[in-house]
Structure formats: C-alpha cells, structure tokens
Coordinates of C-alpha atoms in Angstrom, one line a residue:
Chain A
M1073 CA -100.3 -96.2 -5.2
S1074 CA -97.1 -94.1 -5.1
D1075 CA -96.5 -94.8 -1.4
L1076 CA -97.1 -98.5 -1.6
K1077 CA -93.8 -100.3 -1.7
I1078 CA -94.9 -103.7 -2.9
S1079 CA -94.9 -105.2 -6.4
D1080 CA -98.1 -105.0 -8.4
S1081 CA -97.0 -107.9 -10.4
E1082 CA -98.3 -111.4 -9.8
E1083 CA -95.0 -112.7 -11.1
L1084 CA -91.8 -113.2 -9.1
P1085 CA -89.8 -109.9 -9.4
A1086 CA -86.8 -110.7 -11.6
E1087 CA -84.4 -108.4 -9.8
D1088 CA -85.0 -110.1 -6.5
A1089 CA -84.6 -113.5 -8.0
E1090 CA -81.1 -112.7 -9.3
N1091 CA -80.0 -111.0 -6.1
D1092 CA -81.0 -113.7 -3.6
A1093 CA -81.2 -117.2 -5.1
D1094 CA -81.2 -118.9 -1.7
Q1095 CA -84.0 -116.9 -0.4
E1096 CA -86.0 -117.5 -3.5
S1097 CA -85.8 -121.2 -3.1
S1098 CA -87.3 -121.0 0.4
I1099 CA -90.1 -118.6 -0.2
S1100 CA -93.3 -118.7 -2.3
Y1101 CA -94.9 -115.5 -3.7
I1102 CA -98.6 -114.8 -3.2
H1103 CA -100.8 -112.4 -5.2
S1104 CA -100.2 -108.7 -4.4
G1105 CA -103.6 -107.9 -2.9
L1106 CA -103.8 -104.8 -5.2
K1107 CA -106.5 -104.0 -7.6
K1108 CA -106.7 -106.3 -10.6
T1109 CA -107.5 -106.1 -14.3
L1110 CA -110.8 -107.7 -15.3
E1111 CA -108.9 -110.7 -16.7
E1112 CA -106.9 -111.2 -13.5
A1113 CA -110.0 -111.0 -11.5
E1114 CA -111.8 -113.6 -13.6
K1115 CA -108.9 -115.9 -13.2
L1116 CA -109.0 -115.6 -9.4
L1117 CA -112.7 -116.0 -9.3
K1118 CA -112.3 -119.3 -11.3
A1119 CA -115.5 -118.9 -13.4
N1120 CA -117.7 -117.9 -10.4
P1121 CA -120.1 -115.3 -11.7
A1122 CA -119.5 -111.8 -10.3
K1123 CA -121.4 -108.6 -10.4
L1124 CA -119.5 -105.7 -12.0
I1125 CA -120.2 -102.2 -10.6
V1126 CA -118.9 -99.1 -12.4
L1127 CA -119.0 -95.7 -10.8
A1128 CA -118.6 -93.0 -13.4
G1129 CA -118.4 -89.2 -13.1
H1130 CA -116.1 -86.3 -12.6
P1131 CA -112.7 -86.6 -10.9
D1132 CA -113.1 -86.1 -7.2
A1133 CA -116.8 -86.9 -7.3
G1134 CA -116.2 -89.6 -4.6
K1135 CA -116.2 -92.8 -6.6
T1136 CA -113.3 -94.5 -4.9
T1137 CA -114.4 -93.0 -1.5
L1138 CA -117.8 -94.7 -1.9
F1139 CA -116.2 -98.1 -2.6
A1140 CA -113.9 -97.6 0.4
S1141 CA -116.8 -96.6 2.7
I1142 CA -118.5 -99.9 1.9
Y1143 CA -115.3 -101.8 2.8
E1144 CA -115.0 -99.8 6.0
L1145 CA -118.6 -100.7 7.0
F1146 CA -117.7 -104.4 6.9
Q1147 CA -114.7 -103.7 9.2
K1148 CA -117.3 -102.7 11.9
G1149 CA -119.8 -105.5 11.3
T1150 CA -122.3 -106.9 8.9
V1151 CA -124.2 -104.6 6.5
S1152 CA -127.6 -106.3 6.9
P1153 CA -128.4 -108.7 5.3
Y1154 CA -124.9 -109.1 3.9
S1155 CA -121.7 -110.1 5.6
F1156 CA -118.1 -110.2 4.5
A1157 CA -116.7 -113.4 3.0
G1158 CA -113.3 -112.3 1.6
S1159 CA -111.5 -110.1 -0.8
F1160 CA -108.4 -110.6 -3.0
T1161 CA -107.7 -106.8 -3.0
L1162 CA -107.4 -106.3 0.7
M1163 CA -104.1 -104.4 0.3
E1164 CA -105.6 -102.0 -2.2
F1165 CA -108.6 -101.3 0.1
E1166 CA -106.2 -100.7 3.0
N1167 CA -104.1 -98.3 0.9
I1168 CA -107.2 -96.5 -0.3
C1169 CA -108.5 -96.2 3.3
H1170 CA -105.2 -95.1 4.7
K1171 CA -105.8 -91.3 4.5
S1172 CA -109.1 -91.7 6.4
R1173 CA -107.5 -93.7 9.2
L1174 CA -105.7 -92.4 12.3
E1175 CA -102.5 -94.0 11.2
S1176 CA -102.2 -91.4 8.5
G1177 CA -101.7 -88.7 11.1
N1178 CA -104.3 -86.7 9.2
I1179 CA -107.1 -84.6 10.7
K1180 CA -109.3 -84.6 7.7
P1181 CA -110.2 -87.9 6.0
D1182 CA -109.2 -88.2 2.4
T1183 CA -109.0 -90.7 -0.5
P1184 CA -106.2 -90.9 -2.9
R1185 CA -107.2 -89.9 -6.4
T1186 CA -107.4 -92.7 -9.0
A1187 CA -104.9 -91.8 -11.7
V1188 CA -105.6 -92.1 -15.5
G1189 CA -102.4 -94.2 -15.6
D1190 CA -104.0 -96.8 -13.2
G1191 CA -106.0 -98.0 -16.2
E1192 CA -109.1 -100.0 -15.8
K1193 CA -108.9 -102.2 -12.7
V1194 CA -111.3 -103.6 -10.1
L1195 CA -111.5 -104.0 -6.4
H1196 CA -113.1 -107.2 -5.1
L1197 CA -115.5 -108.0 -2.3
A1198 CA -117.0 -111.4 -1.6
L1199 CA -120.3 -111.1 0.4
K1200 CA -122.7 -113.6 1.7
H1201 CA -126.4 -113.5 2.2
D1202 CA -128.2 -116.6 3.6
S1203 CA -126.0 -119.3 2.1
Q1204 CA -125.4 -117.5 -1.2
K1205 CA -122.0 -116.0 -1.9
I1206 CA -121.8 -113.0 -4.3
D1207 CA -118.6 -111.7 -5.7
L1208 CA -118.6 -107.9 -6.4
L1209 CA -116.1 -106.4 -8.7
L1210 CA -115.9 -102.6 -8.2
A1211 CA -114.3 -100.8 -11.2
D1212 CA -111.9 -98.1 -10.0
I1213 CA -111.5 -95.9 -13.1
S1214 CA -110.3 -92.3 -13.1
G1215 CA -112.8 -89.5 -13.6
E1216 CA -110.6 -88.0 -16.3
R1217 CA -111.1 -91.1 -18.4
F1218 CA -114.9 -90.7 -18.2
M1219 CA -114.7 -87.1 -19.1
L1220 CA -112.7 -88.0 -22.2
A1221 CA -115.2 -90.9 -22.9
K1222 CA -118.2 -88.5 -23.1
D1223 CA -116.5 -86.7 -26.0
S1224 CA -114.9 -89.7 -27.8
K1225 CA -116.6 -92.8 -29.3
E1226 CA -113.2 -94.6 -29.4
I1227 CA -112.4 -93.9 -25.7
C1228 CA -115.9 -94.7 -24.6
Q1229 CA -116.0 -98.0 -26.4
N1230 CA -112.5 -98.9 -25.1
I1231 CA -113.7 -98.9 -21.5
I1232 CA -114.5 -102.6 -21.3
S1233 CA -116.1 -102.3 -17.9
L1234 CA -118.9 -100.1 -19.3
K1235 CA -119.9 -102.8 -21.7
R1236 CA -119.9 -105.6 -19.2
A1237 CA -121.2 -103.7 -16.1
D1238 CA -124.2 -105.0 -14.2
V1239 CA -124.6 -101.5 -12.7
I1240 CA -123.3 -98.2 -13.8
G1241 CA -123.7 -95.5 -11.2
I1242 CA -123.4 -92.0 -12.6
Q1243 CA -122.0 -90.0 -9.8
F1244 CA -123.1 -86.3 -9.4
D1245 CA -120.9 -84.3 -7.1
M1246 CA -123.2 -82.2 -4.9
E1247 CA -120.4 -79.8 -4.1
K1248 CA -120.4 -78.9 -7.8
L1249 CA -124.2 -78.9 -8.2
L1250 CA -124.4 -76.5 -5.3
N1251 CA -122.0 -74.1 -7.0
P1252 CA -123.9 -71.8 -9.4
V1253 CA -120.9 -71.6 -11.7
L1254 CA -120.3 -75.4 -12.0
R1255 CA -123.9 -76.6 -11.7
H1256 CA -125.0 -76.6 -15.3
S1257 CA -121.7 -77.8 -16.7
T1258 CA -121.6 -80.7 -14.2
K1259 CA -125.1 -81.7 -15.3
A1260 CA -124.2 -81.4 -19.0
D1261 CA -121.0 -83.5 -18.5
C1262 CA -122.7 -86.4 -16.6
V1263 CA -125.9 -86.5 -18.7
G1264 CA -123.6 -86.2 -21.7
L1265 CA -121.7 -89.3 -20.5
I1266 CA -125.0 -91.3 -20.4
R1267 CA -125.9 -90.0 -23.9
A1268 CA -122.4 -91.1 -25.2
M1269 CA -122.8 -94.6 -23.7
V1270 CA -126.2 -95.0 -25.4
D1271 CA -125.2 -93.4 -28.7
Y1272 CA -121.9 -95.3 -28.9
G1273 CA -123.7 -98.6 -28.1
V1274 CA -121.8 -99.3 -24.9
L1275 CA -124.8 -99.9 -22.6
S1276 CA -125.8 -103.6 -22.5
P1277 CA -129.5 -104.5 -21.9
K1278 CA -128.4 -106.1 -18.7
T1279 CA -126.9 -102.9 -17.3
N1280 CA -128.7 -101.0 -14.6
V1281 CA -128.1 -97.3 -14.7
Q1282 CA -128.2 -95.4 -11.4
L1283 CA -127.9 -91.7 -10.5
I1284 CA -125.8 -91.2 -7.4
F1285 CA -125.8 -87.8 -5.8
S1286 CA -122.7 -87.9 -3.7
K1287 CA -121.5 -85.6 -0.9
W1288 CA -125.2 -85.0 0.0
D1289 CA -123.9 -83.7 3.4
E1290 CA -123.0 -80.6 1.5
V1291 CA -126.7 -79.8 1.3
E1292 CA -126.9 -77.9 4.5
N1293 CA -130.5 -76.7 5.0
K1294 CA -134.1 -77.2 3.9
E1295 CA -133.9 -74.3 1.4
Q1296 CA -130.9 -75.7 -0.4
E1297 CA -132.5 -79.1 -0.4
E1298 CA -135.6 -77.7 -2.0
Q1299 CA -133.5 -75.8 -4.5
M1300 CA -131.5 -78.9 -5.4
G1301 CA -134.7 -81.0 -5.5
G1302 CA -135.9 -79.0 -8.5
F1303 CA -132.5 -79.2 -10.2
I1304 CA -132.2 -83.0 -9.6
T1305 CA -135.7 -83.4 -11.1
S1306 CA -134.4 -81.7 -14.2
I1307 CA -131.4 -84.0 -14.3
E1308 CA -133.7 -87.1 -13.9
T1309 CA -135.9 -85.9 -16.7
S1310 CA -133.0 -85.5 -19.1
V1311 CA -131.7 -89.0 -18.2
R1312 CA -135.1 -90.5 -18.6
E1313 CA -135.4 -89.1 -22.1
I1314 CA -132.1 -90.6 -23.0
L1315 CA -132.5 -94.0 -21.4
G1316 CA -136.2 -94.5 -22.0
S1317 CA -136.2 -97.0 -19.1
Q1318 CA -136.3 -97.2 -15.4
F1319 CA -133.5 -96.2 -13.2
E1320 CA -132.8 -95.6 -9.5
A1321 CA -131.4 -92.5 -7.8
F1322 CA -129.6 -92.3 -4.5
R1323 CA -128.5 -89.5 -2.2
I1324 CA -125.3 -90.5 -0.6
S1325 CA -122.8 -89.2 1.9
T1326 CA -119.7 -91.1 3.1
K1327 CA -119.6 -89.0 6.3
P1328 CA -121.0 -91.2 9.1
K1329 CA -122.6 -88.3 10.8
A1330 CA -124.7 -87.4 7.8
R1331 CA -128.2 -88.7 7.3
A1332 CA -127.5 -89.8 3.8
F1333 CA -124.7 -92.1 5.1
D1334 CA -127.5 -94.5 5.9
S1335 CA -128.3 -94.8 2.2
I1336 CA -125.0 -96.7 1.6
P1337 CA -126.4 -100.1 2.6
T1338 CA -129.5 -99.4 0.4
L1339 CA -127.2 -98.7 -2.5
L1340 CA -125.2 -101.8 -1.8
Q1341 CA -128.3 -103.9 -1.7
S1342 CA -129.4 -102.5 -5.1
W1343 CA -126.1 -103.6 -6.6
L1344 CA -126.4 -107.1 -5.2
Q1345 CA -130.0 -107.5 -6.2
S1346 CA -129.6 -105.9 -9.6
K1347 CA -131.4 -107.6 -12.4
P1348 CA -131.3 -106.9 -16.2
S1349 CA -132.6 -103.4 -16.7
G1350 CA -134.1 -103.7 -20.2
I1351 CA -132.0 -100.7 -21.5
K1352 CA -131.3 -101.2 -25.2
A1353 CA -128.0 -99.9 -26.5
N1354 CA -128.5 -97.1 -29.1
I1355 CA -132.3 -97.4 -28.9
V1356 CA -134.3 -94.9 -27.0
T1357 CA -137.6 -96.7 -26.2
S1358 CA -140.7 -95.2 -24.7
R1359 CA -140.8 -95.6 -21.0
S1360 CA -143.4 -97.9 -19.6
H1361 CA -142.8 -97.0 -16.0
F1362 CA -140.3 -94.9 -14.1
I1363 CA -139.1 -95.7 -10.6
N1364 CA -137.4 -92.9 -8.7
F1365 CA -135.9 -94.0 -5.4
S1366 CA -134.6 -90.5 -4.6
N1367 CA -137.0 -89.9 -1.8
K1368 CA -136.9 -93.5 -0.5
A1369 CA -133.2 -93.5 -0.3
L1370 CA -133.1 -90.3 1.8
P1371 CA -133.8 -91.3 5.4
Chain B
M516 CA -102.1 -139.6 11.1
S517 CA -103.3 -136.0 11.7
K518 CA -101.1 -133.0 11.2
I519 CA -101.8 -129.7 12.8
V520 CA -100.2 -126.4 11.9
V521 CA -100.0 -123.4 14.3
M522 CA -100.4 -119.8 13.0
G523 CA -100.5 -116.4 14.6
L524 CA -99.1 -112.9 14.3
P525 CA -96.2 -111.7 16.5
E526 CA -96.7 -112.0 20.2
S527 CA -100.0 -113.8 19.9
G528 CA -99.2 -116.4 22.6
K529 CA -97.8 -119.3 20.5
T530 CA -94.5 -119.5 22.5
T531 CA -96.3 -119.5 25.9
F532 CA -98.7 -122.1 24.6
L533 CA -95.8 -124.3 23.5
A534 CA -93.9 -123.8 26.8
A535 CA -97.0 -124.8 28.8
L536 CA -97.8 -127.7 26.5
W537 CA -94.3 -129.0 26.7
H538 CA -94.5 -128.9 30.5
L539 CA -97.8 -130.6 30.6
L540 CA -96.6 -133.5 28.3
D541 CA -93.2 -133.9 29.9
S542 CA -94.1 -133.6 33.6
K543 CA -97.4 -135.6 33.4
E544 CA -98.5 -133.6 36.5
I545 CA -102.1 -133.8 35.4
K546 CA -104.0 -136.3 33.3
T547 CA -104.2 -135.2 29.6
E548 CA -106.2 -136.5 26.7
L549 CA -103.1 -136.8 24.6
S550 CA -99.7 -138.2 25.6
L551 CA -96.2 -137.5 24.1
K552 CA -94.9 -140.3 21.9
S553 CA -91.9 -138.6 20.4
Y554 CA -90.6 -135.2 19.4
D555 CA -88.4 -133.7 16.7
A556 CA -87.2 -130.4 18.2
D557 CA -84.4 -128.5 19.8
L558 CA -84.7 -129.7 23.4
K559 CA -82.6 -126.8 24.6
Y560 CA -85.1 -124.4 23.2
L561 CA -88.1 -126.2 24.6
N562 CA -86.6 -126.4 28.0
L563 CA -85.6 -122.8 28.0
I564 CA -89.1 -121.5 27.2
R565 CA -90.6 -124.0 29.7
N566 CA -88.3 -122.8 32.5
S567 CA -89.3 -119.2 31.7
W568 CA -92.9 -120.3 31.9
L569 CA -92.3 -122.2 35.2
Q570 CA -90.7 -119.1 36.7
C571 CA -93.5 -116.9 35.5
K572 CA -91.2 -114.9 33.2
K573 CA -92.0 -113.7 29.8
P574 CA -90.6 -116.3 27.4
Q575 CA -87.8 -115.2 25.1
R576 CA -89.3 -114.1 21.8
T577 CA -88.8 -116.6 19.0
S578 CA -87.3 -114.0 16.8
E579 CA -84.5 -113.4 19.3
L580 CA -83.9 -117.1 19.7
K581 CA -83.0 -119.4 16.8
A582 CA -85.9 -121.8 17.0
E583 CA -86.2 -124.8 14.7
T584 CA -89.6 -126.1 13.7
V585 CA -91.0 -128.0 16.6
R586 CA -92.7 -131.3 15.7
L587 CA -94.5 -133.2 18.5
T588 CA -96.0 -136.7 17.9
L589 CA -98.8 -137.3 20.3
N590 CA -101.0 -140.3 20.9
D591 CA -104.8 -140.2 21.6
P592 CA -106.5 -142.7 23.9
S593 CA -106.9 -145.1 20.9
N594 CA -103.2 -144.7 20.0
R595 CA -103.9 -142.7 16.9
E596 CA -100.9 -140.5 16.1
I597 CA -101.3 -136.7 15.9
V598 CA -98.4 -134.6 14.7
V599 CA -98.3 -131.0 15.8
V600 CA -96.1 -128.8 13.7
I601 CA -95.2 -125.5 15.1
P602 CA -93.2 -124.1 12.3
D603 CA -90.4 -121.9 13.5
I604 CA -93.3 -120.1 15.3
K605 CA -92.1 -116.7 14.3
G606 CA -95.1 -114.5 14.1
E607 CA -93.1 -112.1 12.0
E608 CA -93.4 -114.6 9.2
F609 CA -97.2 -114.1 9.1
D610 CA -96.8 -110.3 9.3
E611 CA -94.3 -110.5 6.4
Q612 CA -96.7 -112.7 4.5
W613 CA -99.3 -109.8 4.6
A614 CA -96.9 -106.9 4.0
Q615 CA -94.3 -108.5 1.6
R616 CA -96.6 -110.9 -0.2
Y617 CA -94.6 -114.1 0.3
C618 CA -94.6 -117.0 2.6
S619 CA -92.0 -119.7 3.3
V620 CA -92.1 -122.8 1.2
E621 CA -92.0 -124.8 4.4
H622 CA -95.3 -123.1 5.6
E623 CA -96.8 -123.7 2.2
K624 CA -95.9 -127.4 2.4
N625 CA -97.2 -127.8 5.9
V626 CA -100.5 -126.1 5.0
G627 CA -100.7 -128.4 1.9
S628 CA -100.4 -131.5 4.0
M629 CA -102.3 -130.4 7.2
S630 CA -105.6 -131.7 8.5
G631 CA -106.2 -128.9 11.1
M632 CA -104.9 -125.6 12.2
I633 CA -104.7 -123.5 15.4
L634 CA -104.8 -119.8 15.1
F635 CA -103.6 -117.7 18.0
I636 CA -104.9 -114.2 18.8
H637 CA -103.7 -112.1 21.8
P638 CA -106.3 -109.5 22.9
G639 CA -103.5 -107.2 24.1
N640 CA -101.7 -107.1 20.8
I641 CA -104.4 -106.2 18.4
I642 CA -104.1 -103.3 16.0
P643 CA -107.7 -102.0 15.9
H644 CA -109.6 -100.4 13.0
K645 CA -109.4 -96.7 13.7
T646 CA -110.9 -94.1 11.4
I647 CA -110.6 -90.3 11.6
H648 CA -114.4 -90.1 11.5
D649 CA -114.7 -92.4 14.6
A650 CA -112.0 -90.3 16.4
Q651 CA -113.8 -87.1 15.5
Q652 CA -117.1 -88.4 16.9
I653 CA -115.4 -89.3 20.2
L654 CA -113.7 -85.9 20.3
D655 CA -117.1 -84.2 19.6
E656 CA -118.7 -86.1 22.4
L657 CA -115.9 -85.2 24.8
K658 CA -116.1 -81.5 23.7
K659 CA -119.9 -81.6 24.4
I660 CA -119.3 -83.0 27.9
S661 CA -116.5 -80.6 28.5
S662 CA -118.5 -77.6 27.3
H663 CA -121.5 -78.7 29.2
N664 CA -119.5 -78.9 32.4
E665 CA -117.9 -75.5 31.8
N666 CA -121.2 -73.9 30.5
K667 CA -119.6 -73.1 27.1
K668 CA -120.9 -73.6 23.7
P669 CA -119.4 -76.7 22.0
D670 CA -117.8 -74.7 19.2
E671 CA -116.0 -72.2 21.3
D672 CA -112.8 -74.2 21.6
Q673 CA -113.0 -75.9 18.2
S674 CA -111.6 -73.0 16.1
E675 CA -108.6 -72.7 18.4
T676 CA -107.6 -76.3 18.1
S677 CA -108.4 -76.7 14.4
S678 CA -106.1 -73.8 13.5
E679 CA -103.2 -75.6 15.3
E680 CA -103.9 -79.0 13.8
Q681 CA -102.3 -80.1 10.6
D682 CA -102.4 -83.2 8.5
L683 CA -99.2 -85.3 9.0
N684 CA -99.7 -87.3 5.8
L685 CA -97.7 -90.3 7.1
P686 CA -97.1 -92.8 4.4
F687 CA -99.0 -96.1 4.1
N688 CA -97.3 -98.9 6.0
P689 CA -99.0 -102.4 5.6
N690 CA -97.6 -103.4 9.0
N691 CA -99.9 -100.9 10.7
C692 CA -103.1 -102.3 9.1
P693 CA -105.8 -103.7 11.4
T694 CA -105.0 -107.2 12.8
Q695 CA -108.3 -108.5 11.5
V696 CA -107.4 -107.6 7.9
K697 CA -104.0 -109.3 8.2
L698 CA -105.5 -112.5 9.6
V699 CA -108.2 -112.6 6.9
D700 CA -105.4 -112.3 4.3
N701 CA -103.3 -115.0 6.0
L702 CA -106.3 -117.4 6.1
Q703 CA -107.2 -116.6 2.4
V704 CA -103.6 -117.8 1.5
V705 CA -104.4 -121.0 3.5
Q706 CA -107.5 -121.4 1.4
Q707 CA -105.5 -121.2 -1.7
Q708 CA -102.8 -123.6 -0.5
T709 CA -105.0 -126.5 0.7
N710 CA -106.9 -129.0 -1.3
L711 CA -109.0 -130.0 1.6
K712 CA -112.7 -129.4 1.6
S713 CA -112.9 -129.0 5.4
V714 CA -110.3 -127.9 7.9
N715 CA -110.7 -127.9 11.6
L716 CA -109.7 -124.4 12.7
A717 CA -109.2 -123.8 16.4
I718 CA -109.4 -120.1 17.3
V719 CA -107.3 -119.6 20.4
I720 CA -107.7 -116.3 22.3
S721 CA -104.6 -116.2 24.5
A722 CA -104.3 -114.3 27.8
W723 CA -108.0 -115.0 28.1
D724 CA -108.2 -114.0 31.8
L725 CA -107.2 -110.5 30.8
T726 CA -110.4 -110.0 28.7
G727 CA -112.8 -110.6 31.6
E728 CA -115.2 -112.2 29.1
S729 CA -116.8 -115.6 29.3
N730 CA -117.3 -116.5 25.7
P731 CA -114.4 -116.6 23.2
K732 CA -116.7 -116.7 20.2
K733 CA -118.6 -113.6 21.3
W734 CA -115.3 -111.9 22.1
L735 CA -114.1 -112.5 18.5
A736 CA -117.4 -111.2 17.0
D737 CA -117.2 -108.1 19.2
N738 CA -113.6 -107.3 18.7
L739 CA -112.6 -108.6 15.3
P740 CA -115.9 -108.4 13.3
L741 CA -114.3 -108.6 9.8
L742 CA -112.4 -111.8 10.7
N743 CA -115.5 -113.2 12.4
Q744 CA -117.6 -112.6 9.3
F745 CA -115.0 -114.2 7.1
L746 CA -114.7 -117.3 9.3
E747 CA -118.4 -117.7 9.6
N748 CA -118.9 -117.4 5.8
N749 CA -116.3 -119.8 4.6
D750 CA -117.2 -123.5 4.3
L751 CA -113.6 -124.6 4.4
F752 CA -113.3 -123.9 8.1
K753 CA -114.9 -126.0 10.8
L754 CA -114.6 -123.7 13.8
N755 CA -114.2 -124.0 17.5
Y756 CA -113.2 -121.2 19.9
F757 CA -111.0 -121.5 22.9
G758 CA -109.9 -118.9 25.5
I759 CA -106.7 -120.0 27.2
S760 CA -104.7 -118.5 30.0
A761 CA -101.5 -120.5 29.6
Q762 CA -99.7 -118.5 32.4
G763 CA -102.7 -118.6 34.7
G764 CA -102.6 -114.8 35.3
E765 CA -100.7 -111.7 34.8
L766 CA -96.9 -111.9 35.1
S767 CA -97.2 -109.1 37.7
D768 CA -99.1 -111.7 39.8
A769 CA -96.1 -114.0 39.8
E770 CA -95.9 -114.4 43.5
R771 CA -99.4 -116.0 43.7
L772 CA -98.8 -118.1 40.6
L773 CA -95.5 -119.5 41.9
S774 CA -97.1 -120.4 45.2
L775 CA -99.4 -122.9 43.5
P776 CA -98.2 -126.5 44.2
C777 CA -98.8 -127.8 40.7
P778 CA -97.7 -125.5 37.8
S779 CA -99.8 -127.3 35.3
E780 CA -102.9 -126.3 37.2
R781 CA -102.1 -122.6 36.5
I782 CA -103.3 -123.2 32.9
G783 CA -106.9 -122.4 32.3
I784 CA -109.0 -123.2 29.1
T785 CA -112.5 -121.9 28.4
F786 CA -114.5 -123.5 25.7
E787 CA -118.0 -124.6 25.0
E788 CA -117.9 -128.2 26.0
S789 CA -115.9 -127.8 29.2
P790 CA -115.7 -124.4 30.8
Q791 CA -112.9 -125.3 33.1
S792 CA -109.9 -127.3 32.2
S793 CA -106.1 -127.2 32.3
D794 CA -105.5 -129.8 29.6
L795 CA -104.2 -127.9 26.5
T796 CA -104.1 -131.2 24.6
R797 CA -107.9 -131.0 24.3
I798 CA -107.4 -128.2 21.8
I799 CA -105.1 -130.4 19.8
L800 CA -107.5 -133.3 20.1
W801 CA -110.4 -131.3 18.8
T802 CA -108.4 -129.8 15.9
S803 CA -107.3 -133.3 14.9
S804 CA -110.8 -134.8 15.0
I805 CA -112.3 -136.1 11.8

C-alpha cells in the first residue's frame, strides 16, 4: 500500500485535527475502505455470519491476484448464480487491481505483493444468491508468513485466520511445479504446510481444505499436462494421507484467455457453498471417500 | 413533509437539472405535478444558471461559482409539502468522499433526515473499468484483422512493438477509479448514515438523448454492471430509473433548440410509466412517494 495516500486508520487523524479545526467541525470521517483486521471486519458486519477464506502458499503464488480476479469479474457482471451486493474494502481492491488496469500505464498486468508487515487482514465481498446475502472475508496474508508457519508451531498457531477459516486453499504455483529445480521443494513446502496445520492442531473440523493449482496457463501443451498430471496425483496422494478426509482440487488461471480462467466461478461457488469438512485437528482418520474435482474443474 | 437529497459525481447533470427545474417552476409554461411554494436559495445563482440554460449554454460549474445549498419547498396536488435539498451541488464533494474518506457534516445530516434521494449519472462522464487483459484482447483482435488484410502472420509485428513498450508504473490515484466503484462507495456511506428501512432512490441518467437507448434501467445494467448489481441487491433502496434530457439536445444544436417557442418543452424525460414528458417534478414526486 506504499502508493496509497490515505489513512488506514478508522480514527480521525490527530495531525489533521490540530491543523484545521474549522474544517474538522464541518466534515465527518468514514472508514478507509482498506483491508481490515478480523476484529474490524466483524464489527462492520454487525454479527452477520461470514465465510472466511484463506489462501496459503508461497510468495508470488497468486493468492492476492486470485482474490482480485474475483472482484474484477463482478465489475463486468454477475458470476452466476452470484451477484455483487457490496464491499467495505473497495479502496483496497482498487489499489490491488491498479497494476492490472490501463490507468497504471503498464503493459503487463501485475499485483502488488502482500508484505509480511501487512499482518493478517481481510478483504470483503458481499454477494447475493436468490434472496440470501453471503459475506465473504478473504484473508490476504503474505506467502512469507506461511513459509515460516510450516516450520514453527508458534507462528502457525498465531495465524488466527487458519483456525477460523471455512476454507483453506493451498495454492501451488504451476510456474514452480513446471521447473525441475523447484518442483519437489515446492511440493514439500506446500504439503509441509498442511502437515504443520494438522500437527499443530490448527485445522478446525469445519474447515475445508482445497488444493489450488494456480497459473495453469503456464502448462502449455498436452505433454506438459500429462507430465504434471502424474506429479499432481502424487501431491494429492500425500495430502490425502495427511488429511484423511475429502478435499477438492482446482486448476486456475487468472488470465482471461486461458481455459482454466473459467474455473474461477466454480472455485467461488465452492467457497460459498462450503460445509463442514469433517477434518479433525491433529487426528489422521481413515478416508471413507475421496472426491477429486481436478478434472471437473478443468474445462 | 418529505425531504429529498440530490447526489452525483462532478458534471453528472445536477446543475442543468436544477436550472431546468427552476425555469419550469418559476415560468409555469407547462403544467407540472408539483408547484413551487417557497425557496431558500441564492436567487442570483438560480437565475444565472437558468439563463445559461435558456440560452443553450453550458451552465457555469458549481465549483467555479459559490453556490449555497438550494432548498425548494414544493406542493403536490394534495398540498403535501416536499422539500428538495440540493446541497451545494458540488460533485467534487462526492469524488472527495471516495478518495479522501470524509463527507461534509451537512451531507451527513441531510442523509440522516431524508426520505428519498436522486442520483445523477452522466453517460459522457463515466470512467470505465479498463483492464490490461481487455485491452490486449482488443489489440490481438485488431492485429489479427490487420495481418489478415496484409496477408501476414499475427505475430510478425508483435515482437517489434513489445520491445519498444515499457511499463509506466503510474501510481494509484483513487480519482481515476471506475465511476461505478465510486458510486457504490458513496451509496454504502448513505446506507450507514440513514436509519430508514426503505429509501426511494431515483436513478437519473442525464443527457439521455445522447445514449440513443430507450430503457434507462437496461442502460445502467449494460454500462455500470457493478453499480446495477449493488442496487438490485440492497433492500434499502426502492428504485426507479429516469432518462432525462434537460437541455433537449446537444449544445451544438442550439439554433434548433432556441427556435422552439416554449423552452420548457425542450426537456424530455423517459421512464417506465410515461415514456414522454417534460415535467421534471414527476421525478421528485416519485422520489417523495410513500
């Protein structure tokens, strides 16, 4: 948020108040529109239940970009069957999307990286389906923090969103999985993060775990797809052994020209319709059935 | 008594609306649903913008003119009083509300005590939602057409242009955000400031004749889809859509407009119940209805 020149505080800035008392008496401050802590979000939601979605994975895996892409879809129209009903973090969304807009003067779309110093904050989207309004809180947490969390019980347990999440999407960066040097360490890091969440008792029984294979547009041909298919199966097997319960997997691209772009609405729907998963913290149960949406999600 | 508040971003048509409304009420050239009972406003200002309107000139921008809040008390056929508050009508205030995160206490008080609201949108002054991906798709299409016409492969020119193109990395400026986002944010502030369970919200598309469309509601859905979804999904707002052409045509067509015998008849309103009307007070009457 370095280039955003507005206060992140919900309070009246003290300096301004001293400098211009007359102006202060004639104006009324409104909330910043930036991302919020979970506490601030709950206050704004006034006890309305919300679904908390956490995307976890390496830095630059595309976590914030995925949230931004969902917001951008609603700028163009409904994402059937859901339509936009509001957001108290519009300014944050706009700032995140800026580098992918023509106003940035850029040729290549980009998303600002979430800094560790940003802490644990959420974006907000209110959506409506039929007459039911659903509030989504999208946790925007830096990839560095997750990489630290996989190695540290204290750090893992201190990420409050992980304990309270309705959905945790573990994001695998296809750019890294396609790279023979990074492939296995990327798998080890992401699967290790899931293991840490289970071993450190962070996963709640209500949490749904998803595997999200991002930047699927990097998979350029049938040969690569087949090669990756085998590797992804090995990832899913490892995750299955740790979780001992069902999970979903999605192949996603945030590039509108890519086939996997069409999976974003399916992913959004899975978040909005998520129900308790049956995962038990720190207990690896035998799996009764296993649903893999990988093939379904790929158009 | 009903109190109506007027909102809109800069150059959204509020001043032209007020100029035409003032002429309608003062001149009584045509029969209107509402009549003027009293006013609390700077008459010099009202007459100045009215004369600009009568002469088919662009009215002076409110930010260039020190305008006080205009308060018109109107009577409906049953003598019910309707107060229309056009607060300072500077659209910049609503732009600042989005970008600087504050609003005037006066606006907050007006919203807190209002019973209805009119929101102005000018089709010619919309900042659209423009992504780099969308622009690339258009460019790709153009390159395909161009290469097809010149019998070249689509990629032949691409390497040349991409080597010259560089990211400018212009900083984020909230003022450049899409109009639909700013308006959703403005209306969300209204939601927070009112205790009412239902507010009549008249969406007025100004310079309607320039759109060439026939249905204001459809125009909004096609051109400002995020705002449209927000409006349709919020129970607070009871909606009606109006397309108005307060000038009666483009200012470049002044000669024709000035030749019309009755200036009030230049005004055109398009809405569901009555496709053709010149009576701007019908918008106010609907907005004040219970």
